[in-house]
Amino acid sequence: MKFEKRSLLERLKVYVNNLFITKGSSVKFVFVGKGGVGKTTLCALLATALDQEGYKVLAIDANPDAHLAKALGIEKVHTIAHEHYFMYTILDGHDCVLPHMYAPHDLITNVVNRFGTSWGTQSTILTLGAGKYGGIECFLSEKSALWSMIRSIHKKSYDIILIDTESGLEPLRQGFSSNIDILVSLFQTTQRSIDMAKDANELAHKIEITTVVNVLIGYLSEREARKAEERFGAEIAFKIPYLESIHQSAIEGSLVSLDLIWKESMKNFALNLYANAMKTVA
């Protein structure tokens, strides 16, 4: 089959697999779980904690229903999916890009500079975004390109990459997140949420993600938390009870505000995650 006759996705996979490397890349966390479980909220809280500790964070909203920017207090972002520039640049097909003009680092820098939005002390958010019409197109090609790009972002550019994904386990089933360092799996006390967390752990093992951090979130009492822990049957790294401040922020779609105790707790959790991730990439 000639290269020109391959589908866009096939061309993309061939191109990025040859182009992008993993050596020396930033530490990468990916957040998964059922819709509404709190992935975006926790991702924003940990990103903020790490940024305030002096780490250079790249927060990536890989969910077409983009909400991470608002959770970080950012009202407006320039989204990747709104333009064909991103895809054509990745494929060396844009009319302003000569074939093979960019080395991986230059290409990534170009994409982040064009689509990224600064936040915090020295961090950036990159947003896949929405905007395609239902029943016409999907984001598979864009997501494939984005995930391939993520694995080659160097530590010199960003210390940590935090990736908020779409609801469910599709990122794991599609194999996009197989090059990440830590999978953060969120679940609540309902049986369906627990079952999905178990599935996430199993899928992570199949695609060779070595470190999975399980987080129980939104429980109303210690008794409820213990029961969920028994049904889950595996280690839970962090437990977050129902917090009115998080609930209100979710209702308003605003920046999450936590008291000093929980800010300190989130900071410790974020630093512990980073320390564990560093062990996996050492």
mmCIF file of N, CA and C in Angstrom, residues 28-133:
data_model
loop_
_atom_site.group_PDB
_atom_site.id
_atom_site.type_symbol
_atom_site.label_atom_id
_atom_site.label_comp_id
_atom_site.label_asym_id
_atom_site.label_seq_id
_atom_site.Cartn_x
_atom_site.Cartn_y
_atom_site.Cartn_z
ATOM 1 N N LYS A 28 4.654 11.604 33.476
ATOM 2 C CA LYS A 28 3.285 11.729 32.983
ATOM 3 C C LYS A 28 2.280 11.009 33.888
ATOM 4 N N PHE A 29 1.242 11.740 34.325
ATOM 5 C CA PHE A 29 0.125 11.168 35.078
ATOM 6 C C PHE A 29 -1.120 11.240 34.203
ATOM 7 N N VAL A 30 -1.930 10.185 34.214
ATOM 8 C CA VAL A 30 -3.210 10.186 33.497
ATOM 9 C C VAL A 30 -4.325 9.863 34.484
ATOM 10 N N PHE A 31 -5.433 10.587 34.385
ATOM 11 C CA PHE A 31 -6.568 10.421 35.287
ATOM 12 C C PHE A 31 -7.708 9.732 34.550
ATOM 13 N N VAL A 32 -8.246 8.638 35.122
ATOM 14 C CA VAL A 32 -9.364 7.926 34.508
ATOM 15 C C VAL A 32 -10.446 7.651 35.544
ATOM 16 N N GLY A 33 -11.668 7.421 35.047
ATOM 17 C CA GLY A 33 -12.790 7.093 35.925
ATOM 18 C C GLY A 33 -14.111 7.380 35.242
ATOM 19 N N LYS A 34 -15.205 7.039 35.920
ATOM 20 C CA LYS A 34 -16.537 7.283 35.386
ATOM 21 C C LYS A 34 -16.803 8.782 35.257
ATOM 22 N N GLY A 35 -17.749 9.125 34.407
ATOM 23 C CA GLY A 35 -18.125 10.520 34.259
ATOM 24 C C GLY A 35 -18.639 11.105 35.567
ATOM 25 N N GLY A 36 -18.154 12.283 35.926
ATOM 26 C CA GLY A 36 -18.599 12.946 37.141
ATOM 27 C C GLY A 36 -17.921 12.489 38.409
ATOM 28 N N VAL A 37 -16.926 11.598 38.293
ATOM 29 C CA VAL A 37 -16.288 11.061 39.488
ATOM 30 C C VAL A 37 -15.343 12.078 40.134
ATOM 31 N N GLY A 38 -14.859 13.046 39.362
ATOM 32 C CA GLY A 38 -13.967 14.063 39.927
ATOM 33 C C GLY A 38 -12.582 14.105 39.307
ATOM 34 N N LYS A 39 -12.418 13.515 38.122
ATOM 35 C CA LYS A 39 -11.102 13.492 37.469
ATOM 36 C C LYS A 39 -10.557 14.908 37.236
ATOM 37 N N THR A 40 -11.402 15.746 36.645
ATOM 38 C CA THR A 40 -10.972 17.100 36.308
ATOM 39 C C THR A 40 -10.643 17.898 37.558
ATOM 40 N N THR A 41 -11.469 17.743 38.578
ATOM 41 C CA THR A 41 -11.238 18.466 39.835
ATOM 42 C C THR A 41 -9.912 18.058 40.461
ATOM 43 N N LEU A 42 -9.676 16.743 40.576
ATOM 44 C CA LEU A 42 -8.436 16.274 41.201
ATOM 45 C C LEU A 42 -7.224 16.649 40.349
ATOM 46 N N CYS A 43 -7.363 16.530 39.042
ATOM 47 C CA CYS A 43 -6.266 16.907 38.146
ATOM 48 C C CYS A 43 -5.900 18.374 38.356
ATOM 49 N N ALA A 44 -6.904 19.239 38.454
ATOM 50 C CA ALA A 44 -6.657 20.670 38.651
ATOM 51 C C ALA A 44 -6.021 20.944 40.013
ATOM 52 N N LEU A 45 -6.503 20.252 41.045
ATOM 53 C CA LEU A 45 -5.960 20.453 42.391
ATOM 54 C C LEU A 45 -4.487 20.032 42.461
ATOM 55 N N LEU A 46 -4.181 18.881 41.891
ATOM 56 C CA LEU A 46 -2.800 18.394 41.922
ATOM 57 C C LEU A 46 -1.893 19.254 41.050
ATOM 58 N N ALA A 47 -2.404 19.684 39.905
ATOM 59 C CA ALA A 47 -1.624 20.558 39.031
ATOM 60 C C ALA A 47 -1.277 21.859 39.746
ATOM 61 N N THR A 48 -2.262 22.424 40.431
ATOM 62 C CA THR A 48 -2.046 23.670 41.166
ATOM 63 C C THR A 48 -1.037 23.479 42.287
ATOM 64 N N ALA A 49 -1.170 22.362 43.024
ATOM 65 C CA ALA A 49 -0.250 22.076 44.132
ATOM 66 C C ALA A 49 1.186 21.946 43.631
ATOM 67 N N LEU A 50 1.373 21.231 42.527
ATOM 68 C CA LEU A 50 2.716 21.042 41.981
ATOM 69 C C LEU A 50 3.285 22.342 41.429
ATOM 70 N N ASP A 51 2.448 23.136 40.773
ATOM 71 C CA ASP A 51 2.896 24.431 40.266
ATOM 72 C C ASP A 51 3.345 25.337 41.412
ATOM 73 N N GLN A 52 2.585 25.348 42.492
ATOM 74 C CA GLN A 52 2.928 26.190 43.631
ATOM 75 C C GLN A 52 4.192 25.724 44.344
ATOM 76 N N GLU A 53 4.545 24.436 44.148
ATOM 77 C CA GLU A 53 5.781 23.911 44.733
ATOM 78 C C GLU A 53 6.989 24.152 43.832
ATOM 79 N N GLY A 54 6.776 24.820 42.701
ATOM 80 C CA GLY A 54 7.897 25.189 41.844
ATOM 81 C C GLY A 54 8.121 24.289 40.651
ATOM 82 N N TYR A 55 7.236 23.308 40.452
ATOM 83 C CA TYR A 55 7.362 22.438 39.286
ATOM 84 C C TYR A 55 6.716 23.094 38.072
ATOM 85 N N LYS A 56 7.312 22.837 36.922
ATOM 86 C CA LYS A 56 6.753 23.347 35.675
ATOM 87 C C LYS A 56 5.806 22.284 35.128
ATOM 88 N N VAL A 57 4.513 22.588 35.130
ATOM 89 C CA VAL A 57 3.474 21.611 34.819
ATOM 90 C C VAL A 57 2.851 21.906 33.465
ATOM 91 N N LEU A 58 2.694 20.850 32.661
ATOM 92 C CA LEU A 58 1.880 20.938 31.453
ATOM 93 C C LEU A 58 0.600 20.165 31.730
ATOM 94 N N ALA A 59 -0.507 20.881 31.880
ATOM 95 C CA ALA A 59 -1.812 20.238 32.076
ATOM 96 C C ALA A 59 -2.455 20.064 30.713
ATOM 97 N N ILE A 60 -2.860 18.839 30.395
ATOM 98 C CA ILE A 60 -3.460 18.559 29.087
ATOM 99 C C ILE A 60 -4.883 18.062 29.272
ATOM 100 N N ASP A 61 -5.815 18.753 28.653
ATOM 101 C CA ASP A 61 -7.202 18.317 28.667
ATOM 102 C C ASP A 61 -7.450 17.545 27.377
ATOM 103 N N ALA A 62 -7.373 16.205 27.481
ATOM 104 C CA ALA A 62 -7.560 15.336 26.311
ATOM 105 C C ALA A 62 -9.003 14.908 26.155
ATOM 106 N N ASN A 63 -9.895 15.552 26.870
ATOM 107 C CA ASN A 63 -11.320 15.261 26.811
ATOM 108 C C ASN A 63 -11.987 16.248 25.854
ATOM 109 N N PRO A 64 -12.691 15.767 24.814
ATOM 110 C CA PRO A 64 -13.367 16.707 23.911
ATOM 111 C C PRO A 64 -14.338 17.648 24.623
ATOM 112 N N ASP A 65 -14.913 17.203 25.748
ATOM 113 C CA ASP A 65 -15.758 18.083 26.553
ATOM 114 C C ASP A 65 -14.862 18.797 27.569
ATOM 115 N N ALA A 66 -14.179 19.823 27.098
ATOM 116 C CA ALA A 66 -13.096 20.436 27.871
ATOM 117 C C ALA A 66 -13.604 21.226 29.075
ATOM 118 N N HIS A 67 -13.082 20.895 30.275
ATOM 119 C CA HIS A 67 -13.459 21.614 31.488
ATOM 120 C C HIS A 67 -12.253 21.920 32.378
ATOM 121 N N LEU A 68 -11.097 21.356 32.073
ATOM 122 C CA LEU A 68 -9.944 21.505 32.956
ATOM 123 C C LEU A 68 -9.513 22.962 33.095
ATOM 124 N N ALA A 69 -9.559 23.725 32.011
ATOM 125 C CA ALA A 69 -9.136 25.125 32.072
ATOM 126 C C ALA A 69 -9.947 25.901 33.115
ATOM 127 N N LYS A 70 -11.258 25.712 33.108
ATOM 128 C CA LYS A 70 -12.100 26.419 34.079
ATOM 129 C C LYS A 70 -11.783 25.990 35.505
ATOM 130 N N ALA A 71 -11.494 24.699 35.683
ATOM 131 C CA ALA A 71 -11.139 24.215 37.019
ATOM 132 C C ALA A 71 -9.834 24.828 37.508
ATOM 133 N N LEU A 72 -8.995 25.280 36.564
ATOM 134 C CA LEU A 72 -7.745 25.958 36.907
ATOM 135 C C LEU A 72 -7.924 27.476 36.969
ATOM 136 N N GLY A 73 -9.146 27.936 36.742
ATOM 137 C CA GLY A 73 -9.408 29.366 36.801
ATOM 138 C C GLY A 73 -9.145 30.099 35.506
ATOM 139 N N ILE A 74 -9.093 29.361 34.391
ATOM 140 C CA ILE A 74 -8.822 29.960 33.079
ATOM 141 C C ILE A 74 -10.121 30.001 32.288
ATOM 142 N N GLU A 75 -10.499 31.156 31.834
ATOM 143 C CA GLU A 75 -11.780 31.301 31.154
ATOM 144 C C GLU A 75 -11.716 30.981 29.665
ATOM 145 N N LYS A 76 -10.595 31.247 29.026
ATOM 146 C CA LYS A 76 -10.534 31.097 27.575
ATOM 147 C C LYS A 76 -9.237 30.415 27.157
ATOM 148 N N VAL A 77 -9.350 29.391 26.300
ATOM 149 C CA VAL A 77 -8.176 28.702 25.761
ATOM 150 C C VAL A 77 -8.315 28.569 24.247
ATOM 151 N N HIS A 78 -7.193 28.350 23.598
ATOM 152 C CA HIS A 78 -7.169 28.110 22.154
ATOM 153 C C HIS A 78 -7.076 26.603 21.960
ATOM 154 N N THR A 79 -8.132 25.977 21.461
ATOM 155 C CA THR A 79 -8.182 24.518 21.419
ATOM 156 C C THR A 79 -7.643 23.946 20.109
ATOM 157 N N ILE A 80 -7.019 22.790 20.228
ATOM 158 C CA ILE A 80 -6.393 22.121 19.093
ATOM 159 C C ILE A 80 -7.407 21.721 18.030
ATOM 160 N N ALA A 81 -8.524 21.142 18.457
ATOM 161 C CA ALA A 81 -9.467 20.545 17.511
ATOM 162 C C ALA A 81 -10.187 21.562 16.638
ATOM 163 N N HIS A 82 -10.083 22.835 16.965
ATOM 164 C CA HIS A 82 -10.749 23.853 16.167
ATOM 165 C C HIS A 82 -10.019 24.144 14.859
ATOM 166 N N GLU A 83 -8.793 23.656 14.734
ATOM 167 C CA GLU A 83 -8.015 23.963 13.541
ATOM 168 C C GLU A 83 -7.408 22.693 12.947
ATOM 169 N N HIS A 84 -7.299 22.674 11.645
ATOM 170 C CA HIS A 84 -6.610 21.564 10.987
ATOM 171 C C HIS A 84 -5.097 21.757 11.041
ATOM 172 N N TYR A 85 -4.663 22.897 11.498
ATOM 173 C CA TYR A 85 -3.228 23.180 11.579
ATOM 174 C C TYR A 85 -2.481 22.088 12.334
ATOM 175 N N PHE A 86 -3.056 21.666 13.462
ATOM 176 C CA PHE A 86 -2.386 20.682 14.311
ATOM 177 C C PHE A 86 -2.114 19.390 13.566
ATOM 178 N N MET A 87 -3.159 18.848 12.927
ATOM 179 C CA MET A 87 -3.004 17.587 12.211
ATOM 180 C C MET A 87 -2.063 17.714 11.026
ATOM 181 N N TYR A 88 -2.192 18.783 10.270
ATOM 182 C CA TYR A 88 -1.350 18.944 9.087
ATOM 183 C C TYR A 88 0.113 19.161 9.463
ATOM 184 N N THR A 89 0.337 19.847 10.572
ATOM 185 C CA THR A 89 1.713 20.045 11.025
ATOM 186 C C THR A 89 2.332 18.719 11.440
ATOM 187 N N ILE A 90 1.582 17.913 12.183
ATOM 188 C CA ILE A 90 2.071 16.603 12.605
ATOM 189 C C ILE A 90 2.414 15.745 11.383
ATOM 190 N N LEU A 91 1.640 15.863 10.327
ATOM 191 C CA LEU A 91 1.845 15.055 9.134
ATOM 192 C C LEU A 91 2.735 15.723 8.092
ATOM 193 N N ASP A 92 3.348 16.847 8.457
ATOM 194 C CA ASP A 92 4.190 17.582 7.515
ATOM 195 C C ASP A 92 3.405 17.997 6.267
ATOM 196 N N GLY A 93 2.125 18.286 6.416
ATOM 197 C CA GLY A 93 1.332 18.607 5.244
ATOM 198 C C GLY A 93 0.818 20.031 5.201
ATOM 199 N N HIS A 94 1.136 20.818 6.217
ATOM 200 C CA HIS A 94 0.648 22.195 6.235
ATOM 201 C C HIS A 94 1.399 23.028 5.212
ATOM 202 N N ASP A 95 0.697 23.959 4.586
ATOM 203 C CA ASP A 95 1.329 24.704 3.493
ATOM 204 C C ASP A 95 2.434 25.640 3.968
ATOM 205 N N CYS A 96 2.525 25.839 5.286
ATOM 206 C CA CYS A 96 3.601 26.683 5.814
ATOM 207 C C CYS A 96 4.739 25.859 6.413
ATOM 208 N N VAL A 97 4.684 24.564 6.247
ATOM 209 C CA VAL A 97 5.682 23.691 6.863
ATOM 210 C C VAL A 97 6.369 22.859 5.783
ATOM 211 N N LEU A 98 7.666 22.989 5.682
ATOM 212 C CA LEU A 98 8.410 22.157 4.743
ATOM 213 C C LEU A 98 8.491 20.740 5.288
ATOM 214 N N PRO A 99 8.475 19.711 4.427
ATOM 215 C CA PRO A 99 8.586 18.333 4.897
ATOM 216 C C PRO A 99 9.807 18.129 5.779
ATOM 217 N N HIS A 100 9.573 17.488 6.955
ATOM 218 C CA HIS A 100 10.648 17.142 7.897
ATOM 219 C C HIS A 100 11.380 18.368 8.412
ATOM 220 N N MET A 101 10.692 19.492 8.430
ATOM 221 C CA MET A 101 11.320 20.722 8.900
ATOM 222 C C MET A 101 11.584 20.682 10.396
ATOM 223 N N TYR A 102 10.668 20.065 11.137
ATOM 224 C CA TYR A 102 10.761 20.083 12.582
ATOM 225 C C TYR A 102 11.386 18.806 13.134
ATOM 226 N N ALA A 103 12.331 18.979 14.070
ATOM 227 C CA ALA A 103 12.711 17.876 14.954
ATOM 228 C C ALA A 103 11.583 17.752 15.971
ATOM 229 N N PRO A 104 11.454 16.597 16.657
ATOM 230 C CA PRO A 104 10.358 16.430 17.620
ATOM 231 C C PRO A 104 10.249 17.575 18.613
ATOM 232 N N HIS A 105 11.376 18.003 19.182
ATOM 233 C CA HIS A 105 11.325 19.071 20.183
ATOM 234 C C HIS A 105 10.784 20.355 19.573
ATOM 235 N N ASP A 106 11.231 20.690 18.368
ATOM 236 C CA ASP A 106 10.769 21.912 17.711
ATOM 237 C C ASP A 106 9.278 21.832 17.401
ATOM 238 N N LEU A 107 8.821 20.661 16.935
ATOM 239 C CA LEU A 107 7.407 20.496 16.601
ATOM 240 C C LEU A 107 6.549 20.653 17.842
ATOM 241 N N ILE A 108 6.954 20.025 18.921
ATOM 242 C CA ILE A 108 6.193 20.104 20.169
ATOM 243 C C ILE A 108 6.163 21.531 20.680
ATOM 244 N N THR A 109 7.316 22.186 20.674
ATOM 245 C CA THR A 109 7.380 23.573 21.121
ATOM 246 C C THR A 109 6.451 24.446 20.293
ATOM 247 N N ASN A 110 6.428 24.205 18.990
ATOM 248 C CA ASN A 110 5.590 24.979 18.089
ATOM 249 C C ASN A 110 4.104 24.777 18.412
ATOM 250 N N VAL A 111 3.708 23.525 18.620
ATOM 251 C CA VAL A 111 2.303 23.224 18.930
ATOM 252 C C VAL A 111 1.901 23.816 20.271
ATOM 253 N N VAL A 112 2.751 23.635 21.306
ATOM 254 C CA VAL A 112 2.429 24.149 22.638
ATOM 255 C C VAL A 112 2.377 25.669 22.625
ATOM 256 N N ASN A 113 3.315 26.295 21.920
ATOM 257 C CA ASN A 113 3.310 27.761 21.846
ATOM 258 C C ASN A 113 2.064 28.288 21.147
ATOM 259 N N ARG A 114 1.619 27.558 20.115
ATOM 260 C CA ARG A 114 0.464 28.024 19.350
ATOM 261 C C ARG A 114 -0.854 27.796 20.092
ATOM 262 N N PHE A 115 -0.981 26.668 20.759
ATOM 263 C CA PHE A 115 -2.257 26.293 21.359
ATOM 264 C C PHE A 115 -2.279 26.364 22.882
ATOM 265 N N GLY A 116 -1.118 26.479 23.521
ATOM 266 C CA GLY A 116 -1.066 26.476 24.979
ATOM 267 C C GLY A 116 -1.474 27.810 25.588
ATOM 268 N N THR A 117 -1.953 27.739 26.835
ATOM 269 C CA THR A 117 -2.319 28.932 27.602
ATOM 270 C C THR A 117 -1.573 28.882 28.931
ATOM 271 N N SER A 118 -0.906 29.964 29.281
ATOM 272 C CA SER A 118 -0.137 30.005 30.523
ATOM 273 C C SER A 118 -1.060 30.115 31.732
ATOM 274 N N TRP A 119 -0.638 29.482 32.826
ATOM 275 C CA TRP A 119 -1.362 29.607 34.088
ATOM 276 C C TRP A 119 -0.384 29.379 35.236
ATOM 277 N N GLY A 120 -0.795 29.730 36.452
ATOM 278 C CA GLY A 120 0.075 29.518 37.605
ATOM 279 C C GLY A 120 1.344 30.334 37.513
ATOM 280 N N THR A 121 2.417 29.802 38.089
ATOM 281 C CA THR A 121 3.676 30.537 38.119
ATOM 282 C C THR A 121 4.510 30.341 36.856
ATOM 283 N N GLN A 122 4.491 29.120 36.306
ATOM 284 C CA GLN A 122 5.307 28.860 35.113
ATOM 285 C C GLN A 122 4.751 27.698 34.289
ATOM 286 N N SER A 123 3.454 27.441 34.410
ATOM 287 C CA SER A 123 2.868 26.257 33.800
ATOM 288 C C SER A 123 1.992 26.612 32.601
ATOM 289 N N THR A 124 1.553 25.555 31.887
ATOM 290 C CA THR A 124 0.798 25.717 30.647
ATOM 291 C C THR A 124 -0.324 24.689 30.599
ATOM 292 N N ILE A 125 -1.435 25.054 29.952
ATOM 293 C CA ILE A 125 -2.489 24.083 29.675
ATOM 294 C C ILE A 125 -2.662 23.968 28.169
ATOM 295 N N LEU A 126 -2.800 22.736 27.704
ATOM 296 C CA LEU A 126 -3.035 22.437 26.293
ATOM 297 C C LEU A 126 -4.368 21.698 26.214
ATOM 298 N N THR A 127 -5.283 22.176 25.371
ATOM 299 C CA THR A 127 -6.646 21.660 25.357
ATOM 300 C C THR A 127 -7.020 21.102 23.992
ATOM 301 N N LEU A 128 -7.457 19.822 23.977
ATOM 302 C CA LEU A 128 -7.944 19.225 22.739
ATOM 303 C C LEU A 128 -9.166 19.978 22.245
ATOM 304 N N GLY A 129 -10.166 20.144 23.107
ATOM 305 C CA GLY A 129 -11.322 20.957 22.782
ATOM 306 C C GLY A 129 -12.401 20.232 22.009
ATOM 307 N N ALA A 130 -13.536 20.887 21.914
ATOM 308 C CA ALA A 130 -14.678 20.358 21.187
ATOM 309 C C ALA A 130 -14.942 21.223 19.966
ATOM 310 N N GLY A 131 -16.040 20.977 19.297
ATOM 311 C CA GLY A 131 -16.402 21.833 18.183
ATOM 312 C C GLY A 131 -16.768 21.101 16.917
ATOM 313 N N LYS A 132 -16.546 19.770 16.850
ATOM 314 C CA LYS A 132 -16.954 19.018 15.669
ATOM 315 C C LYS A 132 -18.436 18.694 15.747
ATOM 316 N N TYR A 133 -19.027 18.487 14.611
ATOM 317 C CA TYR A 133 -20.465 18.224 14.573
ATOM 318 C C TYR A 133 -20.752 16.748 14.825
#
